[in-house]
Short mmCIF file of C-alpha atoms in Angstrom, two decimals:
data_model
loop_
_atom_site.label_atom_id
_atom_site.label_comp_id
_atom_site.label_asym_id
_atom_site.label_seq_id
_atom_site.Cartn_x
_atom_site.Cartn_y
_atom_site.Cartn_z
CA MET A 3 34.24 21.34 17.01
CA THR A 4 35.38 18.25 15.18
CA ASP A 5 37.92 18.66 12.36
CA LYS A 6 36.13 16.13 10.16
CA PRO A 7 33.70 17.47 7.51
CA THR A 8 30.06 17.16 8.57
CA THR A 9 27.85 15.38 6.05
CA VAL A 10 24.14 14.59 6.01
CA TYR A 11 23.57 11.33 4.14
CA VAL A 12 20.15 11.02 2.54
CA VAL A 13 19.11 7.51 1.50
CA ASP A 14 15.83 7.14 -0.41
CA ASP A 15 14.83 5.15 -3.50
CA ASP A 16 12.24 7.82 -4.44
CA ALA A 17 14.19 10.09 -6.81
CA GLY A 18 11.85 13.04 -6.30
CA MET A 19 11.97 12.80 -2.51
CA LEU A 20 15.74 12.35 -2.59
CA GLU A 21 16.24 15.46 -4.72
CA SER A 22 13.85 17.66 -2.71
CA THR A 23 15.40 16.60 0.62
CA GLN A 24 18.90 17.27 -0.71
CA TRP A 25 17.82 20.71 -1.91
CA LEU A 26 16.23 21.53 1.44
CA LEU A 27 19.35 20.61 3.42
CA GLU A 28 21.74 22.37 1.05
CA SER A 29 19.57 25.50 1.22
CA VAL A 30 20.59 25.90 4.88
CA GLY A 31 24.28 25.30 4.16
CA LEU A 32 24.60 21.60 4.95
CA GLN A 33 26.82 19.26 2.97
CA VAL A 34 24.75 16.40 1.54
CA VAL A 35 25.49 13.02 0.00
CA ALA A 36 22.42 11.55 -1.72
CA CYS A 37 22.11 7.79 -2.22
CA ARG A 38 19.32 5.88 -4.01
CA ASP A 39 19.74 2.64 -2.09
CA GLY A 40 21.20 1.25 1.10
CA ARG A 41 24.15 -0.50 -0.53
CA GLN A 42 25.31 2.66 -2.29
CA PHE A 43 25.15 4.49 1.03
CA LEU A 44 27.15 1.85 2.91
CA ASP A 45 29.78 1.77 0.17
CA SER A 46 30.17 5.56 0.43
CA LEU A 47 31.00 5.47 4.14
CA SER A 48 34.45 5.45 5.66
CA ASP A 49 35.66 5.08 9.24
CA SER A 50 36.00 8.86 9.41
CA SER A 51 32.46 9.64 8.19
CA ASN A 52 30.94 12.34 10.36
CA GLY A 53 27.38 13.69 10.47
CA CYS A 54 24.00 11.93 10.40
CA VAL A 55 21.77 9.81 8.17
CA ILE A 56 18.25 10.40 6.87
CA LEU A 57 17.17 6.88 6.01
CA ASP A 58 14.03 5.64 4.27
CA VAL A 59 12.56 2.53 5.87
CA ARG A 60 11.18 0.75 2.81
CA MET A 61 13.59 0.36 -0.12
CA PRO A 62 14.35 -2.40 -2.63
CA GLY A 63 17.28 -4.57 -1.59
CA LEU A 64 18.58 -3.34 1.74
CA GLY A 65 15.76 -1.69 3.67
CA GLY A 66 16.38 0.98 6.26
CA LEU A 67 16.34 -1.40 9.22
CA ASN A 68 18.86 -3.66 7.47
CA VAL A 69 21.11 -0.68 6.87
CA GLN A 70 20.82 0.22 10.56
CA GLU A 71 21.92 -3.31 11.50
CA GLU A 72 24.94 -3.06 9.20
CA LEU A 73 25.94 0.28 10.70
CA GLN A 74 25.80 -1.27 14.16
CA LYS A 75 28.05 -4.13 13.04
CA ARG A 76 30.55 -1.56 11.79
CA GLY A 77 30.45 0.28 15.10
CA SER A 78 29.15 3.43 13.43
CA ARG A 79 27.97 6.23 15.72
CA LEU A 80 26.12 8.17 13.02
CA PRO A 81 22.66 9.20 14.31
CA ILE A 82 19.86 7.82 12.13
CA ILE A 83 16.69 9.75 11.32
CA PHE A 84 14.20 7.35 9.76
CA VAL A 85 11.58 8.64 7.33
CA SER A 86 8.68 6.55 6.09
CA GLY A 87 5.24 6.80 4.57
CA HIS A 88 4.34 3.51 6.27
CA ALA A 89 5.33 4.03 9.91
CA ASP A 90 3.55 1.10 11.52
CA VAL A 91 4.14 0.62 15.23
CA PRO A 92 6.34 -2.54 15.13
CA ILE A 93 8.76 -0.86 12.71
CA VAL A 94 8.96 2.31 14.80
CA VAL A 95 9.55 0.30 17.98
CA ARG A 96 12.26 -1.81 16.34
CA ALA A 97 14.00 1.27 14.97
CA PHE A 98 14.11 3.05 18.33
CA LYS A 99 15.15 -0.10 20.22
CA SER A 100 18.09 -0.32 17.84
CA GLY A 101 19.11 3.26 18.62
CA ALA A 102 17.35 5.42 16.02
CA PHE A 103 17.62 9.15 16.75
CA ASP A 104 14.22 10.07 15.30
CA PHE A 105 11.39 8.71 13.18
CA ILE A 106 9.48 11.09 10.89
CA GLU A 107 6.46 10.24 8.75
CA LYS A 108 6.20 11.27 5.10
CA PRO A 109 5.14 13.76 3.94
CA PHE A 110 7.09 15.61 6.60
CA ASN A 111 7.19 19.22 7.71
CA GLU A 112 10.43 20.73 6.37
CA GLN A 113 11.25 22.61 9.57
CA LEU A 114 10.61 19.48 11.62
CA LEU A 115 13.20 17.61 9.56
CA LEU A 116 15.71 20.47 9.72
CA ASP A 117 15.36 20.68 13.51
CA SER A 118 15.87 16.93 13.86
CA VAL A 119 18.97 17.04 11.64
CA GLN A 120 20.52 19.88 13.63
CA GLN A 121 19.89 18.06 16.91
CA ALA A 122 21.36 14.85 15.49
CA LEU A 123 24.49 16.68 14.30
CA GLN A 124 24.94 18.27 17.73
CA GLU A 125 24.59 14.89 19.44
CA HIS A 126 27.13 13.28 17.11
CA GLN A 127 29.57 16.14 17.66
CA GLN A 128 29.31 15.73 21.44
CA THR A 129 29.76 11.96 21.15
CA SER A 130 32.80 12.42 18.92
CA LEU A 131 34.39 14.88 21.34
CA GLN A 132 33.78 12.51 24.23
CA GLN A 133 35.30 9.63 22.28
CA ARG A 134 38.29 11.77 21.40
CA GLY A 135 38.76 12.57 25.08
CA ASP A 136 38.64 8.87 25.95
CA ASP A 137 41.22 8.12 23.25
CA ASN A 138 43.50 10.89 24.54
CA THR A 139 43.31 9.50 28.08
CA GLU A 140 44.26 6.00 26.93
CA ALA A 141 47.09 7.44 24.81
CA LEU A 142 48.48 9.32 27.81
CA ILE A 143 48.46 6.23 30.03
CA ALA A 144 50.09 4.20 27.25
CA THR A 145 53.15 6.48 27.43
CA LEU A 146 53.91 5.30 30.98
CA THR A 147 56.68 2.77 31.47
CA ARG A 148 55.94 -0.40 33.43
CA ARG A 149 57.54 1.04 36.58
CA GLU A 150 55.74 4.36 36.18
CA ARG A 151 52.47 2.48 35.85
CA ASP A 152 53.25 0.61 39.10
CA VAL A 153 53.41 4.01 40.80
CA PHE A 154 50.54 5.56 38.83
CA LEU A 155 47.74 3.34 40.14
CA PRO A 156 48.55 3.54 43.90
CA LEU A 157 49.13 7.27 43.47
CA ALA A 158 45.73 7.62 41.80
CA ARG A 159 44.11 5.73 44.69
CA GLY A 160 45.54 8.18 47.20
CA TYR A 161 48.51 6.33 48.70
CA THR A 162 51.45 8.36 49.97
CA SER A 163 54.99 8.06 48.63
CA ARG A 164 55.99 6.19 51.82
CA GLU A 165 53.16 3.68 51.39
CA ILE A 166 53.96 3.13 47.70
CA ALA A 167 57.65 2.69 48.55
CA ASP A 168 56.75 -0.01 51.08
CA MET A 169 54.51 -1.75 48.51
CA LEU A 170 57.22 -1.83 45.85
CA GLY A 171 60.21 -2.32 48.13
CA VAL A 172 62.09 0.78 47.04
CA SER A 173 63.08 4.07 48.66
CA VAL A 174 60.76 7.02 49.13
CA LYS A 175 63.21 9.10 47.08
CA THR A 176 62.78 6.70 44.16
CA ILE A 177 58.98 6.89 44.41
CA ASP A 178 59.11 10.68 44.50
CA LEU A 179 61.16 10.59 41.31
CA TYR A 180 58.71 8.26 39.57
CA ARG A 181 55.78 10.26 40.92
CA SER A 182 57.20 13.39 39.29
CA ARG A 183 57.73 11.55 36.01
CA VAL A 184 54.19 10.15 36.02
CA MET A 185 52.64 13.58 36.52
CA LYS A 186 54.86 15.10 33.84
CA ARG A 187 53.91 12.41 31.30
CA LEU A 188 50.22 12.86 32.08
CA GLY A 189 50.51 16.65 31.88
CA VAL A 190 49.07 17.30 35.35
CA GLU A 191 50.28 19.11 38.46
CA ARG A 192 47.95 17.76 41.16
CA THR A 193 47.33 14.27 42.50
CA PRO A 194 43.51 14.59 42.11
CA ASP A 195 44.11 15.09 38.38
CA VAL A 196 46.01 11.79 38.28
CA THR A 197 43.05 10.18 40.02
CA GLY A 198 40.64 11.71 37.52
CA ILE A 199 42.60 10.26 34.59
CA ALA A 200 42.59 6.78 36.15
CA ILE A 201 38.83 6.95 36.75
CA ALA A 202 38.18 8.20 33.20
CA ALA A 203 40.18 5.26 31.84
CA GLY A 204 38.16 2.82 33.95
CA LEU A 205 41.26 1.62 35.80
CA ILE A 206 39.94 2.44 39.25
CA SER A 207 36.53 3.04 40.81
CA PRO A 208 35.69 6.21 42.76
CA LEU A 209 34.47 3.86 45.50
CA SER A 210 38.00 2.48 45.97
CA LEU A 211 39.53 5.88 46.79
CA ARG A 212 40.69 7.02 50.16
CA ALA A 213 38.52 9.70 51.73
CA SER A 214 41.19 12.38 51.45
CA THR A 215 41.65 11.68 47.74
CA ALA A 216 37.91 11.61 46.99
CA GLN A 217 37.49 14.97 48.74
CA GLY A 218 40.05 16.51 46.42
CA LEU A 219 38.23 15.51 43.22
CA PRO A 220 36.09 18.08 41.38
CA GLY A 221 32.45 17.72 42.24
CA GLN A 222 33.14 15.69 45.42
CA LEU A 223 31.73 16.87 48.71
CA PRO A 224 34.11 16.96 51.72
#
């Protein structure tokens, strides 16, 4: 689970629709922020906003598709569920091409909307956890000194201490020392785990590994 509060943002210029949608979502225990226009919604967001957005397509000022474009510029990962009483094909196509999670026509079935919201929240949670994992990997690698990093990459590719020593022009004993320090900093005990971290960080390709190293990775066939 993410430690950020989960919020469903509802953006609709129709006051009656906004109120009824907010009531529906709160009736199943969801935290809701209701906004009457796109600008109010964008101003309410922060970098830590977590959840999903129910966004009306046609609104005065910033329409739903314009709001979607602004979210993309900000790098927001919030899933967007569009709702509209005028869901013509070009609008639907444009919304999905730009990454919309769902598109629901008004008047909508309440359970259909609730199901879509729950699925969107689950997707965003998974994306956030994945992003957190990526950030943790980069943070771990950033703790390595320059010399430790020189050892880290050949080690991740499957080179032996002797081979790395020859590459760097130092003794095998020195490489063994740095090897131990690298694994301690990364919090791992096996060389395949070092390799996995390097792959996750995009520093090496699985195709560049030695056969013996590739065979030791989880999910790799011998």
